[in-house]
PDB file of C-alpha atoms in Angstrom:
ATOM      1  CA  UNK M  10      14.455  -2.137   2.133  1.00  0.00           C
ATOM      2  CA  UNK M  11      10.869  -0.917   2.162  1.00  0.00           C
ATOM      3  CA  UNK M  12       8.370  -3.246   3.874  1.00  0.00           C
ATOM      4  CA  UNK M  13       6.374  -5.556   1.600  1.00  0.00           C
ATOM      5  CA  UNK M  14       8.600  -4.745  -1.382  1.00  0.00           C
ATOM      6  CA  UNK M  15      11.177  -6.985  -3.019  1.00  0.00           C
ATOM      7  CA  UNK M  16      14.745  -5.715  -2.960  1.00  0.00           C
ATOM      8  CA  UNK M  17      15.357  -3.081  -5.627  1.00  0.00           C
ATOM      9  CA  UNK M  18      19.069  -3.860  -5.552  1.00  0.00           C
ATOM     10  CA  UNK M  19      18.340  -7.536  -6.255  1.00  0.00           C
ATOM     11  CA  UNK M  20      16.245  -6.558  -9.273  1.00  0.00           C
ATOM     12  CA  UNK M  21      18.963  -4.268 -10.616  1.00  0.00           C
ATOM     13  CA  UNK M  22      21.564  -7.032 -10.302  1.00  0.00           C
ATOM     14  CA  UNK M  23      19.244  -9.480 -12.091  1.00  0.00           C
ATOM     15  CA  UNK M  24      18.750  -6.936 -14.872  1.00  0.00           C
ATOM     16  CA  UNK M  25      22.522  -6.387 -15.045  1.00  0.00           C
ATOM     17  CA  UNK M  26      22.910 -10.129 -15.573  1.00  0.00           C
ATOM     18  CA  UNK M  27      20.489  -9.930 -18.504  1.00  0.00           C
ATOM     19  CA  UNK M  28      22.391  -6.963 -19.888  1.00  0.00           C
ATOM     20  CA  UNK M  29      25.669  -8.875 -19.911  1.00  0.00           C
ATOM     21  CA  UNK M  30      24.065 -12.020 -21.325  1.00  0.00           C
ATOM     22  CA  UNK M  31      22.339 -10.160 -24.170  1.00  0.00           C
ATOM     23  CA  UNK M  32      25.552  -8.692 -25.594  1.00  0.00           C
ATOM     24  CA  UNK M  33      27.827 -10.909 -27.722  1.00  0.00           C
ATOM     25  CA  UNK M  34      30.833  -9.155 -26.190  1.00  0.00           C
ATOM     26  CA  UNK M  35      29.989 -10.165 -22.615  1.00  0.00           C
ATOM     27  CA  UNK M  36      27.608 -13.139 -22.870  1.00  0.00           C
ATOM     28  CA  UNK M  37      30.360 -15.638 -22.081  1.00  0.00           C
ATOM     29  CA  UNK M  38      30.897 -13.975 -18.713  1.00  0.00           C
ATOM     30  CA  UNK M  39      27.464 -15.020 -17.412  1.00  0.00           C
ATOM     31  CA  UNK M  40      27.145 -18.467 -15.822  1.00  0.00           C
ATOM     32  CA  UNK M  41      25.099 -20.982 -17.808  1.00  0.00           C
ATOM     33  CA  UNK M  42      21.428 -20.745 -16.904  1.00  0.00           C
ATOM     34  CA  UNK M  43      21.729 -17.532 -14.850  1.00  0.00           C
ATOM     35  CA  UNK M  44      20.175 -15.219 -17.437  1.00  0.00           C
ATOM     36  CA  UNK M  45      17.200 -17.525 -18.030  1.00  0.00           C
ATOM     37  CA  UNK M  46      16.403 -17.633 -14.319  1.00  0.00           C
ATOM     38  CA  UNK M  47      16.770 -13.854 -13.997  1.00  0.00           C
ATOM     39  CA  UNK M  48      14.331 -13.471 -16.894  1.00  0.00           C
ATOM     40  CA  UNK M  49      11.796 -15.578 -14.967  1.00  0.00           C
ATOM     41  CA  UNK M  50      12.276 -13.535 -11.788  1.00  0.00           C
ATOM     42  CA  UNK M  51      11.674 -10.267 -13.663  1.00  0.00           C
ATOM     43  CA  UNK M  52       8.519 -11.452 -15.404  1.00  0.00           C
ATOM     44  CA  UNK M  53       5.869 -11.236 -12.691  1.00  0.00           C
ATOM     45  CA  UNK M  54       4.863  -7.556 -13.043  1.00  0.00           C
ATOM     46  CA  UNK M  55       4.734  -5.149 -15.978  1.00  0.00           C
ATOM     47  CA  UNK M  56       7.279  -2.912 -14.255  1.00  0.00           C
ATOM     48  CA  UNK M  57       9.778  -5.751 -13.848  1.00  0.00           C
ATOM     49  CA  UNK M  58       9.162  -6.939 -17.411  1.00  0.00           C
ATOM     50  CA  UNK M  59       9.918  -3.429 -18.617  1.00  0.00           C
ATOM     51  CA  UNK M  60      13.122  -3.447 -16.571  1.00  0.00           C
ATOM     52  CA  UNK M  61      14.174  -6.773 -18.103  1.00  0.00           C
ATOM     53  CA  UNK M  62      13.318  -5.601 -21.614  1.00  0.00           C
ATOM     54  CA  UNK M  63      15.352  -2.439 -21.210  1.00  0.00           C
ATOM     55  CA  UNK M  64      18.396  -4.550 -20.333  1.00  0.00           C
ATOM     56  CA  UNK M  65      18.057  -7.001 -23.207  1.00  0.00           C
ATOM     57  CA  UNK M  66      17.000  -4.890 -26.179  1.00  0.00           C
ATOM     58  CA  UNK M  67      19.803  -3.341 -28.259  1.00  0.00           C
ATOM     59  CA  UNK M  68      17.801  -0.143 -28.690  1.00  0.00           C
ATOM     60  CA  UNK M  69      17.658   0.470 -24.919  1.00  0.00           C
ATOM     61  CA  UNK M  70      20.909  -1.069 -23.643  1.00  0.00           C
ATOM     62  CA  UNK M  71      22.637   2.224 -24.289  1.00  0.00           C
ATOM     63  CA  UNK M  72      20.443   3.764 -21.579  1.00  0.00           C
ATOM     64  CA  UNK M  73      21.952   1.366 -19.033  1.00  0.00           C
ATOM     65  CA  UNK M  74      25.443   2.030 -20.298  1.00  0.00           C
ATOM     66  CA  UNK M  75      24.900   5.795 -20.118  1.00  0.00           C
ATOM     67  CA  UNK M  76      23.443   5.544 -16.625  1.00  0.00           C
ATOM     68  CA  UNK M  77      26.368   3.391 -15.496  1.00  0.00           C
ATOM     69  CA  UNK M  78      28.854   5.870 -16.975  1.00  0.00           C
ATOM     70  CA  UNK M  79      27.384   8.787 -15.039  1.00  0.00           C
ATOM     71  CA  UNK M  80      26.898   6.930 -11.732  1.00  0.00           C
ATOM     72  CA  UNK M  81      29.281   4.021 -11.037  1.00  0.00           C
ATOM     73  CA  UNK M  82      31.406   3.199 -14.086  1.00  0.00           C
ATOM     74  CA  UNK M  83      32.166  -0.523 -13.968  1.00  0.00           C
ATOM     75  CA  UNK M  84      29.411  -1.543 -11.534  1.00  0.00           C
ATOM     76  CA  UNK M  85      27.849  -4.091 -13.917  1.00  0.00           C
ATOM     77  CA  UNK M  86      31.191  -5.776 -14.469  1.00  0.00           C
ATOM     78  CA  UNK M  87      31.774  -5.564 -10.692  1.00  0.00           C
ATOM     79  CA  UNK M  88      28.621  -7.610 -10.077  1.00  0.00           C
ATOM     80  CA  UNK M  89      29.840 -10.239 -12.540  1.00  0.00           C
ATOM     81  CA  UNK M  90      33.291 -10.466 -10.921  1.00  0.00           C
ATOM     82  CA  UNK M  91      31.706 -10.708  -7.469  1.00  0.00           C
ATOM     83  CA  UNK M  92      29.337 -13.533  -8.365  1.00  0.00           C
ATOM     84  CA  UNK M  93      31.906 -15.586 -10.252  1.00  0.00           C
ATOM     85  CA  UNK M  94      34.453 -15.262  -7.415  1.00  0.00           C
ATOM     86  CA  UNK M  95      31.824 -16.481  -4.950  1.00  0.00           C
ATOM     87  CA  UNK M  96      30.837 -19.355  -7.228  1.00  0.00           C
ATOM     88  CA  UNK M  97      34.493 -20.371  -7.629  1.00  0.00           C
ATOM     89  CA  UNK M  98      34.962 -20.491  -3.842  1.00  0.00           C
ATOM     90  CA  UNK M  99      31.678 -22.383  -3.448  1.00  0.00           C
ATOM     91  CA  UNK M 100      32.692 -25.052  -5.955  1.00  0.00           C
ATOM     92  CA  UNK M 101      36.042 -25.492  -4.219  1.00  0.00           C
ATOM     93  CA  UNK M 102      34.254 -25.928  -0.887  1.00  0.00           C
ATOM     94  CA  UNK M 103      31.923 -28.534  -2.385  1.00  0.00           C
ATOM     95  CA  UNK M 104      34.877 -30.434  -3.788  1.00  0.00           C
ATOM     96  CA  UNK M 105      36.444 -30.378  -0.306  1.00  0.00           C
ATOM     97  CA  UNK M 106      33.446 -31.964   1.382  1.00  0.00           C
ATOM     98  CA  UNK M 107      30.893 -29.253   2.178  1.00  0.00           C
ATOM     99  CA  UNK M 108      27.433 -30.848   2.291  1.00  0.00           C
ATOM    100  CA  UNK M 109      25.243 -27.818   2.945  1.00  0.00           C
ATOM    101  CA  UNK M 110      25.211 -24.343   1.440  1.00  0.00           C
ATOM    102  CA  UNK M 111      23.193 -21.638   3.180  1.00  0.00           C
ATOM    103  CA  UNK M 112      22.700 -18.442   1.182  1.00  0.00           C
ATOM    104  CA  UNK M 113      21.504 -15.674   3.478  1.00  0.00           C
ATOM    105  CA  UNK M 114      19.887 -12.678   1.814  1.00  0.00           C
ATOM    106  CA  UNK M 115      19.822 -14.605  -1.463  1.00  0.00           C
ATOM    107  CA  UNK M 116      17.826 -11.995  -3.328  1.00  0.00           C
ATOM    108  CA  UNK M 117      17.374 -13.077  -6.949  1.00  0.00           C
ATOM    109  CA  UNK M 118      20.627 -15.013  -6.987  1.00  0.00           C
ATOM    110  CA  UNK M 119      20.715 -18.170  -9.116  1.00  0.00           C
ATOM    111  CA  UNK M 120      23.592 -20.111  -7.525  1.00  0.00           C
ATOM    112  CA  UNK M 121      21.569 -22.734  -5.620  1.00  0.00           C
ATOM    113  CA  UNK M 122      19.045 -23.310  -8.393  1.00  0.00           C
ATOM    114  CA  UNK M 123      21.814 -23.790 -10.966  1.00  0.00           C
ATOM    115  CA  UNK M 124      24.080 -26.086  -8.927  1.00  0.00           C
ATOM    116  CA  UNK M 125      21.535 -28.183  -7.030  1.00  0.00           C
ATOM    117  CA  UNK M 126      21.094 -30.834  -9.723  1.00  0.00           C
ATOM    118  CA  UNK M 127      24.843 -31.248 -10.180  1.00  0.00           C
ATOM    119  CA  UNK M 128      25.288 -31.675  -6.398  1.00  0.00           C
ATOM    120  CA  UNK M 129      22.200 -33.685  -5.323  1.00  0.00           C
ATOM    121  CA  UNK M 130      23.818 -34.820  -2.058  1.00  0.00           C
ATOM    122  CA  UNK M 131      24.192 -31.209  -0.936  1.00  0.00           C
ATOM    123  CA  UNK M 132      21.458 -29.390   0.960  1.00  0.00           C
ATOM    124  CA  UNK M 133      20.867 -25.904  -0.471  1.00  0.00           C
ATOM    125  CA  UNK M 134      19.039 -23.373   1.690  1.00  0.00           C
ATOM    126  CA  UNK M 135      18.121 -19.829   0.704  1.00  0.00           C
ATOM    127  CA  UNK M 136      17.042 -17.353   3.361  1.00  0.00           C
ATOM    128  CA  UNK M 137      15.659 -13.948   2.490  1.00  0.00           C
ATOM    129  CA  UNK M 138      13.136 -11.222   3.121  1.00  0.00           C
ATOM    130  CA  UNK M 139       9.555 -12.480   2.547  1.00  0.00           C
ATOM    131  CA  UNK M 140       8.746 -10.071  -0.303  1.00  0.00           C
ATOM    132  CA  UNK M 141      11.872 -10.945  -2.277  1.00  0.00           C
ATOM    133  CA  UNK M 142      11.397 -14.668  -1.676  1.00  0.00           C
ATOM    134  CA  UNK M 143       7.787 -14.413  -2.817  1.00  0.00           C
ATOM    135  CA  UNK M 144       8.861 -12.744  -6.065  1.00  0.00           C
ATOM    136  CA  UNK M 145      11.347 -15.534  -6.715  1.00  0.00           C
ATOM    137  CA  UNK M 146       8.797 -18.272  -6.058  1.00  0.00           C
ATOM    138  CA  UNK M 147       6.209 -16.555  -8.231  1.00  0.00           C
ATOM    139  CA  UNK M 148       8.643 -16.217 -11.130  1.00  0.00           C
ATOM    140  CA  UNK M 149       9.542 -19.913 -11.006  1.00  0.00           C
ATOM    141  CA  UNK M 150       5.910 -20.980 -10.665  1.00  0.00           C
ATOM    142  CA  UNK M 151       4.830 -18.768 -13.548  1.00  0.00           C
ATOM    143  CA  UNK M 152       7.576 -20.278 -15.727  1.00  0.00           C
ATOM    144  CA  UNK M 153       6.601 -23.831 -14.747  1.00  0.00           C
ATOM    145  CA  UNK M 154       9.954 -24.467 -13.061  1.00  0.00           C
ATOM    146  CA  UNK M 155       9.994 -26.887 -10.118  1.00  0.00           C
ATOM    147  CA  UNK M 156      12.302 -26.072  -7.234  1.00  0.00           C
ATOM    148  CA  UNK M 157      14.798 -28.980  -6.863  1.00  0.00           C
ATOM    149  CA  UNK M 158      14.033 -31.274  -3.928  1.00  0.00           C
ATOM    150  CA  UNK M 159      17.371 -30.462  -2.271  1.00  0.00           C
ATOM    151  CA  UNK M 160      16.685 -26.695  -2.366  1.00  0.00           C
ATOM    152  CA  UNK M 161      14.740 -24.929   0.397  1.00  0.00           C
ATOM    153  CA  UNK M 162      13.531 -21.335   0.120  1.00  0.00           C
ATOM    154  CA  UNK M 163      12.853 -19.938   3.576  1.00  0.00           C
ATOM    155  CA  UNK M 164      11.839 -16.452   4.643  1.00  0.00           C
ATOM    156  CA  UNK M 165      13.632 -14.571   7.401  1.00  0.00           C
ATOM    157  CA  UNK M 166      14.161 -10.942   8.413  1.00  0.00           C
ATOM    158  CA  UNK M 167      17.670 -10.770   9.849  1.00  0.00           C
ATOM    159  CA  UNK M 168      17.028  -7.419  11.491  1.00  0.00           C
ATOM    160  CA  UNK M 169      14.224  -8.921  13.595  1.00  0.00           C
ATOM    161  CA  UNK M 170      14.658 -12.719  13.625  1.00  0.00           C
ATOM    162  CA  UNK M 171      17.253 -15.348  14.377  1.00  0.00           C
ATOM    163  CA  UNK M 172      18.215 -18.041  11.896  1.00  0.00           C
ATOM    164  CA  UNK M 173      15.501 -20.750  11.787  1.00  0.00           C
ATOM    165  CA  UNK M 174      15.995 -23.542  14.282  1.00  0.00           C
ATOM    166  CA  UNK M 175      15.679 -26.354  11.717  1.00  0.00           C
ATOM    167  CA  UNK M 176      19.182 -25.431  10.505  1.00  0.00           C
ATOM    168  CA  UNK M 177      20.819 -26.045  13.849  1.00  0.00           C
ATOM    169  CA  UNK M 178      22.729 -28.923  15.462  1.00  0.00           C
ATOM    170  CA  UNK M 179      23.770 -30.746  12.323  1.00  0.00           C
ATOM    171  CA  UNK M 180      27.217 -32.242  11.736  1.00  0.00           C
ATOM    172  CA  UNK M 181      27.331 -31.539   8.006  1.00  0.00           C
ATOM    173  CA  UNK M 182      30.114 -29.219   6.895  1.00  0.00           C
ATOM    174  CA  UNK M 183      28.420 -25.957   6.011  1.00  0.00           C
ATOM    175  CA  UNK M 184      29.202 -23.041   3.730  1.00  0.00           C
ATOM    176  CA  UNK M 185      27.374 -19.779   4.359  1.00  0.00           C
ATOM    177  CA  UNK M 186      27.170 -17.114   1.661  1.00  0.00           C
ATOM    178  CA  UNK M 187      26.375 -13.510   2.582  1.00  0.00           C
ATOM    179  CA  UNK M 188      26.630 -11.582  -0.676  1.00  0.00           C
ATOM    180  CA  UNK M 189      25.622  -7.931  -0.508  1.00  0.00           C
ATOM    181  CA  UNK M 190      23.947  -8.334   2.889  1.00  0.00           C
ATOM    182  CA  UNK M 191      26.083  -7.273   5.849  1.00  0.00           C
ATOM    183  CA  UNK M 192      26.491  -3.675   4.680  1.00  0.00           C
ATOM    184  CA  UNK M 193      22.773  -3.106   5.258  1.00  0.00           C
ATOM    185  CA  UNK M 194      22.829  -4.351   8.883  1.00  0.00           C
ATOM    186  CA  UNK M 195      23.930  -2.561  12.009  1.00  0.00           C
ATOM    187  CA  UNK M 196      27.317  -3.500  13.443  1.00  0.00           C
ATOM    188  CA  UNK M 197      25.577  -5.106  16.427  1.00  0.00           C
ATOM    189  CA  UNK M 198      23.469  -7.282  14.106  1.00  0.00           C
ATOM    190  CA  UNK M 199      26.558  -8.280  12.089  1.00  0.00           C
ATOM    191  CA  UNK M 200      28.441  -9.328  15.225  1.00  0.00           C
ATOM    192  CA  UNK M 201      25.430 -11.216  16.574  1.00  0.00           C
ATOM    193  CA  UNK M 202      25.031 -13.087  13.295  1.00  0.00           C
ATOM    194  CA  UNK M 203      28.687 -14.078  12.992  1.00  0.00           C
ATOM    195  CA  UNK M 204      29.514 -14.706  16.645  1.00  0.00           C
ATOM    196  CA  UNK M 205      26.275 -16.167  17.989  1.00  0.00           C
ATOM    197  CA  UNK M 206      24.210 -17.603  15.118  1.00  0.00           C
ATOM    198  CA  UNK M 207      26.486 -18.949  12.385  1.00  0.00           C
ATOM    199  CA  UNK M 208      28.493 -21.255  14.709  1.00  0.00           C
ATOM    200  CA  UNK M 209      25.234 -23.043  15.516  1.00  0.00           C
ATOM    201  CA  UNK M 210      24.667 -24.087  11.907  1.00  0.00           C
ATOM    202  CA  UNK M 211      26.941 -27.092  12.244  1.00  0.00           C
ATOM    203  CA  UNK M 212      28.735 -29.019  14.969  1.00  0.00           C
ATOM    204  CA  UNK M 213      31.496 -29.299  12.370  1.00  0.00           C
ATOM    205  CA  UNK M 214      33.319 -26.347  10.806  1.00  0.00           C
ATOM    206  CA  UNK M 215      31.489 -23.478   9.146  1.00  0.00           C
ATOM    207  CA  UNK M 216      32.933 -21.684   6.152  1.00  0.00           C
ATOM    208  CA  UNK M 217      31.752 -18.206   5.333  1.00  0.00           C
ATOM    209  CA  UNK M 218      31.872 -16.085   2.190  1.00  0.00           C
ATOM    210  CA  UNK M 219      30.761 -12.496   2.561  1.00  0.00           C
ATOM    211  CA  UNK M 220      31.098  -9.120   0.924  1.00  0.00           C
ATOM    212  CA  UNK M 221      31.685  -5.969   2.895  1.00  0.00           C
ATOM    213  CA  UNK M 222      31.923  -2.272   2.203  1.00  0.00           C
ATOM    214  CA  UNK M 223      35.221  -0.551   2.846  1.00  0.00           C
ATOM    215  CA  UNK M 224      35.415   2.185   5.445  1.00  0.00           C
ATOM    216  CA  UNK M 225      37.506   4.924   3.908  1.00  0.00           C
ATOM    217  CA  UNK M 226      40.072   7.049   5.829  1.00  0.00           C
ATOM    218  CA  UNK M 227      37.541   9.910   6.062  1.00  0.00           C
ATOM    219  CA  UNK M 228      35.074   7.457   7.724  1.00  0.00           C
ATOM    220  CA  UNK M 229      32.730   7.492   4.713  1.00  0.00           C
ATOM    221  CA  UNK M 230      31.274   4.332   3.175  1.00  0.00           C
ATOM    222  CA  UNK M 231      30.512   3.601  -0.461  1.00  0.00           C
ATOM    223  CA  UNK M 232      31.967   2.928  -3.855  1.00  0.00           C
ATOM    224  CA  UNK M 233      34.782   5.048  -5.253  1.00  0.00           C
ATOM    225  CA  UNK M 234      34.428   7.027  -7.447  1.00  0.00           C
ATOM    226  CA  UNK M 235      31.439   8.160  -5.375  1.00  0.00           C
ATOM    227  CA  UNK M 236      28.012   8.913  -6.839  1.00  0.00           C
ATOM    228  CA  UNK M 237      25.552  11.245  -5.152  1.00  0.00           C
ATOM    229  CA  UNK M 238      22.793   9.881  -7.387  1.00  0.00           C
ATOM    230  CA  UNK M 239      23.372   6.305  -6.188  1.00  0.00           C
ATOM    231  CA  UNK M 240      23.630   7.407  -2.558  1.00  0.00           C
ATOM    232  CA  UNK M 241      20.329   9.265  -2.934  1.00  0.00           C
ATOM    233  CA  UNK M 242      18.653   6.249  -4.611  1.00  0.00           C
ATOM    234  CA  UNK M 243      19.808   3.829  -1.882  1.00  0.00           C
ATOM    235  CA  UNK M 244      18.522   6.192   0.799  1.00  0.00           C
ATOM    236  CA  UNK M 245      15.181   6.578  -1.011  1.00  0.00           C
ATOM    237  CA  UNK M 246      14.817   2.788  -1.253  1.00  0.00           C
ATOM    238  CA  UNK M 247      15.836   2.439   2.426  1.00  0.00           C
ATOM    239  CA  UNK M 248      18.846   0.375   1.342  1.00  0.00           C
ATOM    240  CA  UNK M 249      21.587   2.673   2.578  1.00  0.00           C
ATOM    241  CA  UNK M 250      24.944   1.169   3.575  1.00  0.00           C
ATOM    242  CA  UNK M 251      25.268   1.085   7.367  1.00  0.00           C
ATOM    243  CA  UNK M 252      28.195  -1.239   8.172  1.00  0.00           C
ATOM    244  CA  UNK M 253      31.733  -1.153   6.833  1.00  0.00           C
ATOM    245  CA  UNK M 254      35.218  -2.111   7.944  1.00  0.00           C
ATOM    246  CA  UNK M 255      38.781  -1.074   7.229  1.00  0.00           C
ATOM    247  CA  UNK M 256      40.311  -4.023   5.297  1.00  0.00           C
ATOM    248  CA  UNK M 257      43.548  -4.060   7.282  1.00  0.00           C
ATOM    249  CA  UNK M 258      41.738  -4.816  10.534  1.00  0.00           C
ATOM    250  CA  UNK M 259      39.643  -7.629   9.048  1.00  0.00           C
ATOM    251  CA  UNK M 260      41.798 -10.548  10.363  1.00  0.00           C
ATOM    252  CA  UNK M 261      41.733  -9.236  13.941  1.00  0.00           C
ATOM    253  CA  UNK M 262      38.053  -8.310  13.784  1.00  0.00           C
ATOM    254  CA  UNK M 263      37.059 -11.723  12.401  1.00  0.00           C
ATOM    255  CA  UNK M 264      39.156 -13.532  15.004  1.00  0.00           C
ATOM    256  CA  UNK M 265      37.124 -11.727  17.664  1.00  0.00           C
ATOM    257  CA  UNK M 266      34.001 -13.197  16.059  1.00  0.00           C
ATOM    258  CA  UNK M 267      35.503 -16.712  15.958  1.00  0.00           C
ATOM    259  CA  UNK M 268      36.672 -16.889  12.314  1.00  0.00           C
ATOM    260  CA  UNK M 269      40.017 -16.970  10.552  1.00  0.00           C
ATOM    261  CA  UNK M 270      40.572 -15.389   7.135  1.00  0.00           C
ATOM    262  CA  UNK M 271      41.355 -17.742   4.244  1.00  0.00           C
ATOM    263  CA  UNK M 272      41.127 -15.175   1.431  1.00  0.00           C
ATOM    264  CA  UNK M 273      40.416 -11.442   1.195  1.00  0.00           C
ATOM    265  CA  UNK M 274      39.901 -10.002  -2.292  1.00  0.00           C
ATOM    266  CA  UNK M 275      39.362  -6.505  -3.630  1.00  0.00           C
ATOM    267  CA  UNK M 276      37.991  -5.601  -7.089  1.00  0.00           C
ATOM    268  CA  UNK M 277      38.104  -6.852  -9.769  1.00  0.00           C
ATOM    269  CA  UNK M 278      38.338 -10.131  -7.767  1.00  0.00           C
ATOM    270  CA  UNK M 279      39.030 -12.468 -10.686  1.00  0.00           C
ATOM    271  CA  UNK M 280      42.412 -12.896 -12.351  1.00  0.00           C
ATOM    272  CA  UNK M 281      41.065 -12.111 -15.803  1.00  0.00           C
ATOM    273  CA  UNK M 282      41.069  -9.086 -18.065  1.00  0.00           C
ATOM    274  CA  UNK M 283      38.392  -6.709 -16.669  1.00  0.00           C
ATOM    275  CA  UNK M 284      36.321  -4.266 -18.643  1.00  0.00           C
ATOM    276  CA  UNK M 285      37.849  -0.829 -18.999  1.00  0.00           C
ATOM    277  CA  UNK M 286      36.155   0.860 -16.043  1.00  0.00           C
ATOM    278  CA  UNK M 287      36.108  -2.088 -13.600  1.00  0.00           C
ATOM    279  CA  UNK M 288      39.516  -1.382 -12.069  1.00  0.00           C
ATOM    280  CA  UNK M 289      38.398   2.136 -11.134  1.00  0.00           C
ATOM    281  CA  UNK M 290      35.463   1.016  -9.008  1.00  0.00           C
ATOM    282  CA  UNK M 291      36.528   0.234  -5.449  1.00  0.00           C
ATOM    283  CA  UNK M 292      34.730  -0.013  -2.145  1.00  0.00           C
ATOM    284  CA  UNK M 293      33.395  -3.557  -1.800  1.00  0.00           C
ATOM    285  CA  UNK M 294      35.657  -6.478  -0.879  1.00  0.00           C
ATOM    286  CA  UNK M 295      35.080 -10.227  -0.595  1.00  0.00           C
ATOM    287  CA  UNK M 296      36.170 -12.495   2.248  1.00  0.00           C
ATOM    288  CA  UNK M 297      36.420 -16.267   2.621  1.00  0.00           C
ATOM    289  CA  UNK M 298      36.884 -17.436   6.213  1.00  0.00           C
ATOM    290  CA  UNK M 299      36.374 -20.451   8.439  1.00  0.00           C
ATOM    291  CA  UNK M 300      35.240 -20.898  12.003  1.00  0.00           C
ATOM    292  CA  UNK M 301      38.029 -21.372  14.536  1.00  0.00           C
ATOM    293  CA  UNK M 302      37.684 -24.694  16.396  1.00  0.00           C
ATOM    294  CA  UNK M 303      36.732 -24.154  20.007  1.00  0.00           C
ATOM    295  CA  UNK M 304      39.156 -25.499  22.588  1.00  0.00           C
ATOM    296  CA  UNK M 305      37.840 -27.551  25.444  1.00  0.00           C
TER     297      UNK M 305
END
């Protein structure tokens, strides 16, 4: 990510949400309220408003569909599957007693803002890069939307800072969500986050949901089918993938970091009928795990 600039990937995902919501064929796939919030987030600059308009207007949606076809066919549907799988796991955790949800690298995600009112006893914390967090706050303020009292937006740069101390030493069961984050960190930063920082978020158990890029047999990283255009764009935006893991070693690797795997899913994630191209796009998996109790 370029300094002082909100995440380009977060903006693209927000626009993809608007694209799905604006089509009668796919509108039902988008969680209630998500598109409205994404519209607010992409309304603070003329460039972002143009991006949002291009995703919602019938005359320009074909541009998105054409671009998707020639880069990563199925990526928009992939984003939808990823978010709904995460939300499903989050709701199950809440029903099982989780009292705090920490979303690290939240980007322009809408999960906390949508669920906070329905779960007022739960503490919702979003942590993200200052520029992206500022864009989110500005969009809500401009739309006259108050942030729920049980939601905290806090800035942090994971590549240079530790998790804020006010999160630590609390007995509440905690769920941490790391969607589309770890692949942009170095392996050392990923290990430090999982092994040293996350266990401090609660004196009780910590659940973790994260996405990770797959390391392919030829040691390359990225979606398959591959796209040179997307690889070039990520490099230009300084959002290149840097960390990946072979899925078969995930249980052993996570155990070394103090977590046990509860679920490990590959695309299309959800047990529903995917769009035509979704099954062809591979390369990012989702993991649900839980901290291993420490023995005395």
